[in-house]
PDB file of C-alpha atoms in Angstrom:
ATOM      1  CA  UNK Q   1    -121.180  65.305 -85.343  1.00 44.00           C
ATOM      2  CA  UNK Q   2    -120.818  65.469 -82.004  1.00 45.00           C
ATOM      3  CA  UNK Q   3    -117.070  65.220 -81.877  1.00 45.00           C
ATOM      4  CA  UNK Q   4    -116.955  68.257 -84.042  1.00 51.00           C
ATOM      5  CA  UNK Q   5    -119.061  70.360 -81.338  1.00 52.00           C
ATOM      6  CA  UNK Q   6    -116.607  68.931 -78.738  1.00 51.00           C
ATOM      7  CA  UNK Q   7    -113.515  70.127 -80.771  1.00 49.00           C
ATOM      8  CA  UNK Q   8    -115.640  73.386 -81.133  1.00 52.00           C
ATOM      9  CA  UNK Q   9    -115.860  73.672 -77.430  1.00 49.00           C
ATOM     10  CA  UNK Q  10    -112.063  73.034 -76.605  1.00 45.00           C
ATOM     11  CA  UNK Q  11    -111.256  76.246 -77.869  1.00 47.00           C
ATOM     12  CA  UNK Q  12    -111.855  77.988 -73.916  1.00 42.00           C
ATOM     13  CA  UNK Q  13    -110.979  74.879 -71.927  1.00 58.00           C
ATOM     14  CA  UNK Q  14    -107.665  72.769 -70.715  1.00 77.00           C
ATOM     15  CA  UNK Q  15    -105.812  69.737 -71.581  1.00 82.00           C
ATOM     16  CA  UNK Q  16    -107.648  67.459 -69.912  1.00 85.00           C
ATOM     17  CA  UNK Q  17    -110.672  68.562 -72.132  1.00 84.00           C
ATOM     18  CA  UNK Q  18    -108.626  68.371 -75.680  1.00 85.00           C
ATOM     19  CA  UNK Q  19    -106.989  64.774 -74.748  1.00 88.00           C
ATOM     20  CA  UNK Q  20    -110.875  63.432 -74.024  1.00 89.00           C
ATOM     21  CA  UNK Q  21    -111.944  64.560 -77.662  1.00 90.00           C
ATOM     22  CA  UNK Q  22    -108.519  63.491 -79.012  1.00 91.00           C
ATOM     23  CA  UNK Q  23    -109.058  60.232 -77.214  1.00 90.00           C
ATOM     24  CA  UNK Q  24    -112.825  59.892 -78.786  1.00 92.00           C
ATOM     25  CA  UNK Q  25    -110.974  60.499 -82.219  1.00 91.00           C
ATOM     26  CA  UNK Q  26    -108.873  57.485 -81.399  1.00 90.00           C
ATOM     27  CA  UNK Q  27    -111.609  55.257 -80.393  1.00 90.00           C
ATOM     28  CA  UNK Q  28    -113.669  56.625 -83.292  1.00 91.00           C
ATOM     29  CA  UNK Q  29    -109.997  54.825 -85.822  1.00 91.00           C
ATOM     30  CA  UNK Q  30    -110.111  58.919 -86.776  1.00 93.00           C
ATOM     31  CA  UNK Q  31    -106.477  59.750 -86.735  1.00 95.00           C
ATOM     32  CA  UNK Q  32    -106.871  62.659 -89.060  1.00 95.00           C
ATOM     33  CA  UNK Q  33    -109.226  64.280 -86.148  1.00 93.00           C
ATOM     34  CA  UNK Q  34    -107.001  63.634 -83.932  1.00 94.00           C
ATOM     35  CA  UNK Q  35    -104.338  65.480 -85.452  1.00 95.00           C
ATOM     36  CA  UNK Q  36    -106.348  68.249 -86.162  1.00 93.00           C
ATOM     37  CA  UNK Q  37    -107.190  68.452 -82.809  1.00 92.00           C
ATOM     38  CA  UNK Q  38    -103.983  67.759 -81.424  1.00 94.00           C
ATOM     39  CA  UNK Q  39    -102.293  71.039 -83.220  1.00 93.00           C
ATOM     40  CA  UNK Q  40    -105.729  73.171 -81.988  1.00 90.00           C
ATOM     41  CA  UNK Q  41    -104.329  72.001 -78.443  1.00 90.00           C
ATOM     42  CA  UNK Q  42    -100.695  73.151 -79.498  1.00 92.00           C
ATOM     43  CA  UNK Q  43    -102.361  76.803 -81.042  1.00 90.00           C
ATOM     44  CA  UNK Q  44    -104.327  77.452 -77.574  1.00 86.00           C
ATOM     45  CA  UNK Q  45    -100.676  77.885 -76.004  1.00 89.00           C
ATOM     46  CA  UNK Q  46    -100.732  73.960 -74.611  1.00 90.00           C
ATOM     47  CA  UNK Q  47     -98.602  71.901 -74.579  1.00 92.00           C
ATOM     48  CA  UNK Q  48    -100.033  67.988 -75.200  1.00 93.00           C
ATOM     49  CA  UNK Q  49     -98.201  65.619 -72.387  1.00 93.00           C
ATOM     50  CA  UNK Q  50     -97.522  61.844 -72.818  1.00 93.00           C
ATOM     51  CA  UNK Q  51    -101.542  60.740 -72.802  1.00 92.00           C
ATOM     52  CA  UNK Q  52    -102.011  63.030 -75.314  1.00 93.00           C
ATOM     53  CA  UNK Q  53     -99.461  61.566 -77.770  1.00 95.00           C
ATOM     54  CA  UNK Q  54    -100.534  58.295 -77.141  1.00 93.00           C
ATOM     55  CA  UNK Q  55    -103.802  59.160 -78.251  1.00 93.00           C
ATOM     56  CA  UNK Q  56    -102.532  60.132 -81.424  1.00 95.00           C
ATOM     57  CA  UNK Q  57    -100.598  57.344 -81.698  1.00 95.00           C
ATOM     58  CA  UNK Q  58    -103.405  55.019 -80.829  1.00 93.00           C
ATOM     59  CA  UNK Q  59    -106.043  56.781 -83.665  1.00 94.00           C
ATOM     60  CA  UNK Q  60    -103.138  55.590 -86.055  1.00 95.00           C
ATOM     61  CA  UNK Q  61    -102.316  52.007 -84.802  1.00 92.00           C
ATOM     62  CA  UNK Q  62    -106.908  51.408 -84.961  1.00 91.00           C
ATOM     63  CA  UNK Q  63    -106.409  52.189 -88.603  1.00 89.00           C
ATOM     64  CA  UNK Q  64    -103.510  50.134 -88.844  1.00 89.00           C
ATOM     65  CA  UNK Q  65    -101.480  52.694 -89.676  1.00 94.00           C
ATOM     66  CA  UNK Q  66     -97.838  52.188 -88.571  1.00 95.00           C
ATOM     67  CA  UNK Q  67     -96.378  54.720 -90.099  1.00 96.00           C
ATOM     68  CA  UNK Q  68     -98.099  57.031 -88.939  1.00 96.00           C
ATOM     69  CA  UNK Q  69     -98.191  55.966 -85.345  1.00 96.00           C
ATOM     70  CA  UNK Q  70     -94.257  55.605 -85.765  1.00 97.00           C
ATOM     71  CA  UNK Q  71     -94.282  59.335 -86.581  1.00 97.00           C
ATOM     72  CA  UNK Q  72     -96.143  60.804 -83.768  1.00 97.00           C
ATOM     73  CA  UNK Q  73     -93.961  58.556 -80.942  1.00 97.00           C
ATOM     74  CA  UNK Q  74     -90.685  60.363 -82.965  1.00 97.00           C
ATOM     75  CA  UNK Q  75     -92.604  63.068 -82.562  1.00 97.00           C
ATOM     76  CA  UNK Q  76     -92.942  62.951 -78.769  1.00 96.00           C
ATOM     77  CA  UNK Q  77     -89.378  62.282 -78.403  1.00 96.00           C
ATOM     78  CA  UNK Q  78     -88.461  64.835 -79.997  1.00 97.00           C
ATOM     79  CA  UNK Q  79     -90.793  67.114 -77.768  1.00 96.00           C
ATOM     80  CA  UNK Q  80     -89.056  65.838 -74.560  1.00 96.00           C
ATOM     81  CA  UNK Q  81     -91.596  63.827 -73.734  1.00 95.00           C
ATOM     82  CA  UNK Q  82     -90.638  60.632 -72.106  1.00 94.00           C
ATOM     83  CA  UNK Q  83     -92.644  58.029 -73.792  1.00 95.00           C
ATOM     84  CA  UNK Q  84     -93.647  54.578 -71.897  1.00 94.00           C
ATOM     85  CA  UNK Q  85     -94.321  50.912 -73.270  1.00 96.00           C
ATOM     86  CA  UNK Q  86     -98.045  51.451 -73.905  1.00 93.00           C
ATOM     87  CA  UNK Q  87     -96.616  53.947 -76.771  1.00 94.00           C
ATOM     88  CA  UNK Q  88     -94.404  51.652 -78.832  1.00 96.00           C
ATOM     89  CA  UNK Q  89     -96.469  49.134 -78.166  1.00 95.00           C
ATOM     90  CA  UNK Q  90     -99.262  50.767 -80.021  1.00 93.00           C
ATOM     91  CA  UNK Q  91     -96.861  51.098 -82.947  1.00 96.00           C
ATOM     92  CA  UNK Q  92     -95.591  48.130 -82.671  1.00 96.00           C
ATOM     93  CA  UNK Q  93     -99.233  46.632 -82.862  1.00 93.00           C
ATOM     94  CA  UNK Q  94    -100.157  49.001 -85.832  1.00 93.00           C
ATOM     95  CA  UNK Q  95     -97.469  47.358 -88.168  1.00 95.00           C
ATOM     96  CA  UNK Q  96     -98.692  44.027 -87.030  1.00 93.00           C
ATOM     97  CA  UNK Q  97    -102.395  44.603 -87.868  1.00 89.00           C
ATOM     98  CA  UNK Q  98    -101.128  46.079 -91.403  1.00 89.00           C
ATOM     99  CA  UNK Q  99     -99.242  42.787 -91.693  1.00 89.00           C
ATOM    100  CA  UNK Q 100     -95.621  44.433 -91.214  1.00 93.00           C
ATOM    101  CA  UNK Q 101     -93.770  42.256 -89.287  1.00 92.00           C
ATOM    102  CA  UNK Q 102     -90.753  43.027 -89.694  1.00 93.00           C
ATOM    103  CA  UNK Q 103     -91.380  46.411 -88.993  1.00 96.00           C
ATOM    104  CA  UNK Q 104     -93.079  45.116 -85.932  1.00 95.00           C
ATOM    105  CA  UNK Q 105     -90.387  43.492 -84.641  1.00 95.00           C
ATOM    106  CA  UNK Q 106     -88.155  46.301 -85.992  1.00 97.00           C
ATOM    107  CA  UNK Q 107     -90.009  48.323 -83.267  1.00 97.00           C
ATOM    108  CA  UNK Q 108     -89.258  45.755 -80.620  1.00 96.00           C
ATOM    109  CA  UNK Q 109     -85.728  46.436 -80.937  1.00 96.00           C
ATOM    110  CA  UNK Q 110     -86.340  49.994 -81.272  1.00 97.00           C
ATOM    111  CA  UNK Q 111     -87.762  50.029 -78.035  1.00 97.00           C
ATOM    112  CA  UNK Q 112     -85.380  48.032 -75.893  1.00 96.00           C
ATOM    113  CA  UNK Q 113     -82.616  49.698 -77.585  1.00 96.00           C
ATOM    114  CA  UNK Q 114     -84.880  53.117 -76.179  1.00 95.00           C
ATOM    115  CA  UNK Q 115     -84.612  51.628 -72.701  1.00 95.00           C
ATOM    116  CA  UNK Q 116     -88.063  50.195 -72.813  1.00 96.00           C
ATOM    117  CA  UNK Q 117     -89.076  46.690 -70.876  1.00 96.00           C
ATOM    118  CA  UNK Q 118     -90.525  44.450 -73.862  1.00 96.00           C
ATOM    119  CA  UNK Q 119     -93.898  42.970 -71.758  1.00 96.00           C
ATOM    120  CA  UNK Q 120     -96.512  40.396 -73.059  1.00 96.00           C
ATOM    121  CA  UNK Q 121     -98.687  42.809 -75.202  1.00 96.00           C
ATOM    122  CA  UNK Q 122     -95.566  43.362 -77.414  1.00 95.00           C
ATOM    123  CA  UNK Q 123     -95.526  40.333 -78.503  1.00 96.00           C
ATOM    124  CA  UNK Q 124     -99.295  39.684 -78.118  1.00 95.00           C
ATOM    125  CA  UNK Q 125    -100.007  41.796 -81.397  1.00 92.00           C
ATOM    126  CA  UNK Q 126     -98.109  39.970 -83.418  1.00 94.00           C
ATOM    127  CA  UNK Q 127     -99.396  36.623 -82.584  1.00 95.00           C
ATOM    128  CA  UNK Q 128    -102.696  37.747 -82.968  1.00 92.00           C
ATOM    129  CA  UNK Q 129    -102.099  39.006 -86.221  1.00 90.00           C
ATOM    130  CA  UNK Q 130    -100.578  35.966 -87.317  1.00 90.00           C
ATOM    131  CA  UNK Q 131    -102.708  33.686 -86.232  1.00 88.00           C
ATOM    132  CA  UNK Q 132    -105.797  35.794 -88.161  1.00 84.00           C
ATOM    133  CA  UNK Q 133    -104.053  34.851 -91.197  1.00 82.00           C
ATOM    134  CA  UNK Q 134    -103.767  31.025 -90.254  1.00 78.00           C
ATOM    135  CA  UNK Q 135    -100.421  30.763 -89.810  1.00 84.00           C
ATOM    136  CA  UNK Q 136    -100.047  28.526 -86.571  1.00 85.00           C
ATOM    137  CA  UNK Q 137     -96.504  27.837 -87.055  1.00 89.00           C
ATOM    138  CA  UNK Q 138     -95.674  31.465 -86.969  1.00 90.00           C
ATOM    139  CA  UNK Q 139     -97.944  32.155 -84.003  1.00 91.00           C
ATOM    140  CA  UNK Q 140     -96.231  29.332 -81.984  1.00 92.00           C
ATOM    141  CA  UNK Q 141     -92.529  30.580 -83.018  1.00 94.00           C
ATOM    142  CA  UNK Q 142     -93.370  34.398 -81.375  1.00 94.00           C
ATOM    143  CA  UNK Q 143     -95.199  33.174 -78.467  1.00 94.00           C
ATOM    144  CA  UNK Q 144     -91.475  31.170 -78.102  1.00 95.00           C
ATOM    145  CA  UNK Q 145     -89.839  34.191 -78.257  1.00 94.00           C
ATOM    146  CA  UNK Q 146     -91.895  35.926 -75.648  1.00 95.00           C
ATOM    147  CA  UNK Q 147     -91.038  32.952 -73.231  1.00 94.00           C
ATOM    148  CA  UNK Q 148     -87.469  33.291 -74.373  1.00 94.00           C
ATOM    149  CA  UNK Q 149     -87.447  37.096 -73.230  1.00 92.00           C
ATOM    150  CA  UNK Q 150     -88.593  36.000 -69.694  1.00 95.00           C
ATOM    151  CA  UNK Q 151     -92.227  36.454 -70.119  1.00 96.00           C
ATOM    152  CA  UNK Q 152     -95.335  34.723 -69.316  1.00 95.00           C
ATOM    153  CA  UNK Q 153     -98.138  34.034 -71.727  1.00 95.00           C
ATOM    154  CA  UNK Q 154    -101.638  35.134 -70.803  1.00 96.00           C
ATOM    155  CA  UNK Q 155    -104.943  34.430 -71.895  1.00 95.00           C
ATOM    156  CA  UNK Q 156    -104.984  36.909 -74.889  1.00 95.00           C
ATOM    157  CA  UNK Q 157    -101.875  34.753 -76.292  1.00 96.00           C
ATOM    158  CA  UNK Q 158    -103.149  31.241 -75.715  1.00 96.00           C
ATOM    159  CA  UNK Q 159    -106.676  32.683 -77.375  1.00 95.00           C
ATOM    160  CA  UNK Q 160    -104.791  33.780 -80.200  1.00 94.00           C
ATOM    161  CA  UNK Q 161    -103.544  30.713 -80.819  1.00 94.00           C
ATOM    162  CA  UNK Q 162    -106.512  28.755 -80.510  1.00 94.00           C
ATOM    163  CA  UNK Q 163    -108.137  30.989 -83.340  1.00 91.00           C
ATOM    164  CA  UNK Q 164    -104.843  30.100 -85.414  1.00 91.00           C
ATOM    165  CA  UNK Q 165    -106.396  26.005 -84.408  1.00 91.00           C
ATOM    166  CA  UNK Q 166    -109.669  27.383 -85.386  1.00 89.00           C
ATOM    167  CA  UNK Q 167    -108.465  28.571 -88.736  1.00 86.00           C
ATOM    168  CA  UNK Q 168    -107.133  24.853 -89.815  1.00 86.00           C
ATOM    169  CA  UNK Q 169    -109.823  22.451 -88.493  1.00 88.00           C
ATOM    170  CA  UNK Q 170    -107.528  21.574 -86.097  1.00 91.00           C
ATOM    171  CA  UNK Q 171    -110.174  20.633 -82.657  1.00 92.00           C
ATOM    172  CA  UNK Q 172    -107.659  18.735 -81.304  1.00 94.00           C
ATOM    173  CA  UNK Q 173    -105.126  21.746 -80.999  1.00 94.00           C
ATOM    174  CA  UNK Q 174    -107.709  24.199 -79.706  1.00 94.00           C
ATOM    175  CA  UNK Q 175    -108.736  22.103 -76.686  1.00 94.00           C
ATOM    176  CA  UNK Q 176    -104.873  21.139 -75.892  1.00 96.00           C
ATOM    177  CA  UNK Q 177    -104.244  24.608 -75.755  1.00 95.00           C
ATOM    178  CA  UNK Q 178    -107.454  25.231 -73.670  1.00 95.00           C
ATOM    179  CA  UNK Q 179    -106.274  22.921 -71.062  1.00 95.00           C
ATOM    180  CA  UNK Q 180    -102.855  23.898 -71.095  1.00 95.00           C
ATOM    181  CA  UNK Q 181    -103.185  27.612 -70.277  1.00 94.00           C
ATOM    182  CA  UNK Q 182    -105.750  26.310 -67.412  1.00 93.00           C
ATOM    183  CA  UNK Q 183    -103.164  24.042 -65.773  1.00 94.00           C
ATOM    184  CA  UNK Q 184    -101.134  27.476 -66.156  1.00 93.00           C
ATOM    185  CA  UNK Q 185    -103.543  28.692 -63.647  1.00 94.00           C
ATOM    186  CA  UNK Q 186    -104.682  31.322 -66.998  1.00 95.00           C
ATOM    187  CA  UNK Q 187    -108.687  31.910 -66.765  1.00 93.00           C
ATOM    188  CA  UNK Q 188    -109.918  31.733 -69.505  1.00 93.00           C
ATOM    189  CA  UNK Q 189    -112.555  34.558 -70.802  1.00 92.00           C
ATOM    190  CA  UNK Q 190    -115.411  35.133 -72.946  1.00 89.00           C
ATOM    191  CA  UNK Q 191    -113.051  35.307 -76.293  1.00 91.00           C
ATOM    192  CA  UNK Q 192    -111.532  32.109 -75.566  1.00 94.00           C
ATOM    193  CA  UNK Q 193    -114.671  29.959 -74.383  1.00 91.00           C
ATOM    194  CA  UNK Q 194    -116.061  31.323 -77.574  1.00 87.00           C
ATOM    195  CA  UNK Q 195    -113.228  30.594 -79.519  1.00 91.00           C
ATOM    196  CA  UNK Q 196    -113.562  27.035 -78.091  1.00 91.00           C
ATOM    197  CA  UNK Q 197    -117.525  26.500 -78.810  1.00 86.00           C
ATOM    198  CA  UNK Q 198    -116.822  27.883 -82.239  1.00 85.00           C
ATOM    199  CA  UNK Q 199    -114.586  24.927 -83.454  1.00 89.00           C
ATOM    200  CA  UNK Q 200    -116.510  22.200 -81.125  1.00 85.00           C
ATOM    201  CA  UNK Q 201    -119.849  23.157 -83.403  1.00 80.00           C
ATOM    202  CA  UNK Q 202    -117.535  23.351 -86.451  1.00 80.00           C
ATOM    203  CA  UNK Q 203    -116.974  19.739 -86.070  1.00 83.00           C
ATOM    204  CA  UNK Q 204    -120.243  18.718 -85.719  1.00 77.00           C
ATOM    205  CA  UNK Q 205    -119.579  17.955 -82.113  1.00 80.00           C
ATOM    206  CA  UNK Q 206    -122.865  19.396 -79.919  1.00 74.00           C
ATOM    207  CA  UNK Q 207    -121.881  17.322 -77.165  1.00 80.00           C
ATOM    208  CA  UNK Q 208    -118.867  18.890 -76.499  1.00 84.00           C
ATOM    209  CA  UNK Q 209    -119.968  22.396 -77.891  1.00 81.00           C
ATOM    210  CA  UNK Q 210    -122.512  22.453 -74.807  1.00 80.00           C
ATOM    211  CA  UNK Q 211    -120.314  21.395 -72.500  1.00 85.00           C
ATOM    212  CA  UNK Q 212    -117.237  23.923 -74.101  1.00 85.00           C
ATOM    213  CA  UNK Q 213    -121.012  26.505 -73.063  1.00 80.00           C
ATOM    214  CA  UNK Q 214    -121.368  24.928 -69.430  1.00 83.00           C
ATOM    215  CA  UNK Q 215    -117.990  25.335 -68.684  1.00 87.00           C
ATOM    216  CA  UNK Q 216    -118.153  28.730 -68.919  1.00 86.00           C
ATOM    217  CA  UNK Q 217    -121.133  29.333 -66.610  1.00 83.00           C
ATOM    218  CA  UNK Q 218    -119.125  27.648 -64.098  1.00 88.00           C
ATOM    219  CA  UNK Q 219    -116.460  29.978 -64.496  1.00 89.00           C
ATOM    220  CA  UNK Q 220    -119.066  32.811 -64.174  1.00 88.00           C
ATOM    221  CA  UNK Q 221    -117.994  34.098 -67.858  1.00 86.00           C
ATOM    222  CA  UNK Q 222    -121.426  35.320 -69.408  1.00 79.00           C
ATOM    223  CA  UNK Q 223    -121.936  35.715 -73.251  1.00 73.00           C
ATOM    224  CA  UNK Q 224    -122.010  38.971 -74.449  1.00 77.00           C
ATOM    225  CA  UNK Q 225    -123.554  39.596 -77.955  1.00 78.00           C
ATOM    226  CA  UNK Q 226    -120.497  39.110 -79.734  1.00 76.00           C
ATOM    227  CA  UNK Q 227    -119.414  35.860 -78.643  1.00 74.00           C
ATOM    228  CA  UNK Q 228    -123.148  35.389 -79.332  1.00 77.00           C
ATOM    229  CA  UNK Q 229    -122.976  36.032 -82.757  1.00 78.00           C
ATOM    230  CA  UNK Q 230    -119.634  33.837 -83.180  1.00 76.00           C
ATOM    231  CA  UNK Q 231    -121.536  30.922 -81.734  1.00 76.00           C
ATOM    232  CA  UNK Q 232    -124.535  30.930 -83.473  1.00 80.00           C
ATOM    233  CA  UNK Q 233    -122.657  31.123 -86.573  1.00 78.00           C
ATOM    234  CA  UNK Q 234    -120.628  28.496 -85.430  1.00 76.00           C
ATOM    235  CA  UNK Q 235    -123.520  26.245 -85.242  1.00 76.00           C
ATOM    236  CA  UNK Q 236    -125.633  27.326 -88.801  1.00 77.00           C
ATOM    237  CA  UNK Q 237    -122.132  26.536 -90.205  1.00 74.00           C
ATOM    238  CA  UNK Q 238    -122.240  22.760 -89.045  1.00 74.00           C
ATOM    239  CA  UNK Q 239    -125.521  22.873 -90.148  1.00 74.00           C
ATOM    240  CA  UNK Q 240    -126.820  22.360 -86.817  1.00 78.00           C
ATOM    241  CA  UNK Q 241    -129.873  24.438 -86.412  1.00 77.00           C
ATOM    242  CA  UNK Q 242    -131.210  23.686 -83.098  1.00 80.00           C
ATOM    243  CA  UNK Q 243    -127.958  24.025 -81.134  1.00 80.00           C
ATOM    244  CA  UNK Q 244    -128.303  27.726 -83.216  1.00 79.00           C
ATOM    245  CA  UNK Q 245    -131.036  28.501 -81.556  1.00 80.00           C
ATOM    246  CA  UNK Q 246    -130.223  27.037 -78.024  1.00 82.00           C
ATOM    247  CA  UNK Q 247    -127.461  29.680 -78.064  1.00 79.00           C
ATOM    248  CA  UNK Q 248    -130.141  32.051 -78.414  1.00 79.00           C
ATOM    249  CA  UNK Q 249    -132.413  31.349 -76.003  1.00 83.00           C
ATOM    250  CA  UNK Q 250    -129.322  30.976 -73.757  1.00 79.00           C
ATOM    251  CA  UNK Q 251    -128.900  34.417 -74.234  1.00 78.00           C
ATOM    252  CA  UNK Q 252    -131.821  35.412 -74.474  1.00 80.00           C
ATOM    253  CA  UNK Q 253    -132.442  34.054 -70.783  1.00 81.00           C
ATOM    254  CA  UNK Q 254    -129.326  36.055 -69.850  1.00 78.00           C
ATOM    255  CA  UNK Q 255    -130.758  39.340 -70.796  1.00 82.00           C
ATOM    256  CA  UNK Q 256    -128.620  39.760 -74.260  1.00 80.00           C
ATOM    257  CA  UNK Q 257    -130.054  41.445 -76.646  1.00 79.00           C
ATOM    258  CA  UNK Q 258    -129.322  39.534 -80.244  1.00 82.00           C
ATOM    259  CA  UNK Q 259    -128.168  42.255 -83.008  1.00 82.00           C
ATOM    260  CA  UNK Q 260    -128.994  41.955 -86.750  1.00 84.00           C
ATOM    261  CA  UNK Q 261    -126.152  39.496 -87.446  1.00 82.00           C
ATOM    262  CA  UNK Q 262    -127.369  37.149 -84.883  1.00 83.00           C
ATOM    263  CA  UNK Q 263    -130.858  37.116 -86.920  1.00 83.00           C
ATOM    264  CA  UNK Q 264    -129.888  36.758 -90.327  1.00 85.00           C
ATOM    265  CA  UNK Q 265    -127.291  34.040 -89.295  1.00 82.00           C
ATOM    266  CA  UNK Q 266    -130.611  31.853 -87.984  1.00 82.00           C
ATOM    267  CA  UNK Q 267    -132.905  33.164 -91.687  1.00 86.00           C
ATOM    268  CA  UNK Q 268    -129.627  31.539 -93.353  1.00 81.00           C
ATOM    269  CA  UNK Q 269    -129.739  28.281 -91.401  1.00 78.00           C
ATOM    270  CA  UNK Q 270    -133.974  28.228 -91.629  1.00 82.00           C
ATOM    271  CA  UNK Q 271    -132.778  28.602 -95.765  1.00 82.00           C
ATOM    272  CA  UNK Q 272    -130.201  26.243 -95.865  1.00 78.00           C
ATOM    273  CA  UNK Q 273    -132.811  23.593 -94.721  1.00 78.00           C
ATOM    274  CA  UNK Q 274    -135.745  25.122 -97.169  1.00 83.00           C
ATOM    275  CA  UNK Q 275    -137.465  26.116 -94.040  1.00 82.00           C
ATOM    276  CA  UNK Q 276    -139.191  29.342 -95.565  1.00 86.00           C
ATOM    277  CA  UNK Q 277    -141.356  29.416 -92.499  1.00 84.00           C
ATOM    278  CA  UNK Q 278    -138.815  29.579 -90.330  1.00 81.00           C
ATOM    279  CA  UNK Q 279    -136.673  32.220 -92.381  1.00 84.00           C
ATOM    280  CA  UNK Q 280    -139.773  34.473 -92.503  1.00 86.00           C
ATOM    281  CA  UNK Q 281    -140.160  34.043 -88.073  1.00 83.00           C
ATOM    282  CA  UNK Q 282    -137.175  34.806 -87.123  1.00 82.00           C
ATOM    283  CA  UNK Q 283    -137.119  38.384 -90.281  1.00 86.00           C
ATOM    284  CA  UNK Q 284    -140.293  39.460 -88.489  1.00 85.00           C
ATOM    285  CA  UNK Q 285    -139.073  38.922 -85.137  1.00 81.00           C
ATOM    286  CA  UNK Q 286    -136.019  40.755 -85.864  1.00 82.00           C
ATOM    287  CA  UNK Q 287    -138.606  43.807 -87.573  1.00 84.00           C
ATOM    288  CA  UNK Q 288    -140.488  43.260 -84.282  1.00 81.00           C
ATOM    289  CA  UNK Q 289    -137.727  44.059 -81.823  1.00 76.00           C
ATOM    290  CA  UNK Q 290    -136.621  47.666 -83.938  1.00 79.00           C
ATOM    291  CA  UNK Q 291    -133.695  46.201 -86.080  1.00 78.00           C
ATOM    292  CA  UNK Q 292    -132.447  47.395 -89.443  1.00 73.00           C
ATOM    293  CA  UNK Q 293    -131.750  44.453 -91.216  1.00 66.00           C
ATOM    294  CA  UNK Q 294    -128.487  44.391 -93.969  1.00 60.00           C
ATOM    295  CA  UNK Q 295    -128.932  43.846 -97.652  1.00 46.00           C
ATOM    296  CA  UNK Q 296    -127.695  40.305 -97.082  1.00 53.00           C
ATOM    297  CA  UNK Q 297    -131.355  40.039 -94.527  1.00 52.00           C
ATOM    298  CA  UNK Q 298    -133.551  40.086 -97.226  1.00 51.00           C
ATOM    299  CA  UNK Q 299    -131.467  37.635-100.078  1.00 55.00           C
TER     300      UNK Q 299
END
């Protein structure tokens, strides 16, 4: 609702004003809004620069919708407007969350062939969305390729990767490929330590899941309710109830506020051990604290 009053109130107003609502549209995966809004800009006698197509292009790419986002780059080419990286990379990551690849690297070329520097998020998209689907091999093969074009992998690569690990049980992989992007002088953040305490509790290991947790207080990264969420699952997965609720209180102590999924996560683990007492704490704790349980809270 309230990004229809803002489109309503563009209608007196500049640029600036119509690329904030367009960019709300993005952020909201909206790209039909965004369009509409985009040709209300082009009917009030403006004409929509380079952050304005990108907008567009990004409401397209959140949906995963690389056609689309191909369009509206053409598009601003065709306008005259001289489009940067950030643009085909949002394509280029569009086809790769859709599971295109070869259009994704089709778009590499593309761009390079436009005069465009490939940099590490071009390649960054696609390794993520290979490694999603499991497929370490694949994930390893474009990070190669990135190195091979002169560029550096980050922290968002060697992540990736480590969730590919993740995927296939593979502990051993995810904490060689912690310690290699640290002696890469990478710094690891909250996705990755999570990513690490996720397959340390998968194994069974709490030993080394605390530790994976310690760590990253010493490097000052702080859980965020997310990561939370990851890690508590983590743990209820293993079966390991206690280290569950250690992440909690961990949290808790840190001032995050647990969401819904973080609650039900602990019910299943009280259930999984016929701990019916338990289940019903942590449901009327939840109730306490204002939050609207899923379907899935109450089976």
């Amino acid at each position: 609702a309230w990004l229809q009053e803002m489109g309503s109130a563009v209608d007196v107003v500049d640029l600036v004003a119509f690329s904030a609502v367009i960019n709300a549209y993005a952020k909201a995966a909206d790209p039909e809004g965004a369009v509409r809004c985009f040709h209300r800009a082009v009917d009030s006698g403006l004409r929509p620069d380079l952050g304005v197509y990108v907008a567009v292009i990004d409401a397209h790419a959140a949906c995963g919708q690389g056609a689309g986002a191909a369009e509206w780059l053409d598009k601003g080419v065709a306008a005259g407007i001289e489009m940067d990286m950030s643009s085909y990379n949002a394509v280029i990551n569009a086809f790769a969350r859709s599971g295109d690849l070869g259009a994704a690297s089709a778009w590499q070329t593309r761009a390079v062939a436009d005069g465009q520097k490939l940099d590490m998020m071009s390649f960054n998209s696609i390794i993520n969305a290979v490694a999603q689907s499991g497929d370490s091999s694949a994930a390893e093969a474009w990070m190669l390729k990135a190195e091979a074009a002169g560029l550096r992998p980050n922290e968002v690569t060697y992540t990736s990767l480590m969730n590919a690990a993740v995927h296939r049980g593979d502990r051993s992989a995810v904490n060689e490929l912690f310690e290699s992007m640290r002696s890469k002088g990478l710094r690891p953040n909250i996705v990755t330590y999570t990513t690490l305490v996720a397959a340390e509790a998968l194994s069974g290991d709490v030993g080394a899941a605390e530790a994976a947790l310690e760590k990253a207080a010493a490097d000052g990264v702080t859980v965020d309710v997310q990561s939370l969420g990851v890690q508590v699952h983590a743990y209820a997965k293993a079966g390991n109830f206690e280290g569950a609720k250690r992440c909690l209180d961990r949290a808790l102590a840190q001032g995050i506020a647990p969401n819904d999924v973080v609650y039900t996560t602990l019910m299943d683990a009280c259930a999984q051990k016929g701990d019916a007492d338990g289940t019903i704490a942590w449901f009327t704790l939840a109730r306490e604290q204002g939050l609207r349980l899923t379907v899935r809270s109450y089976n």
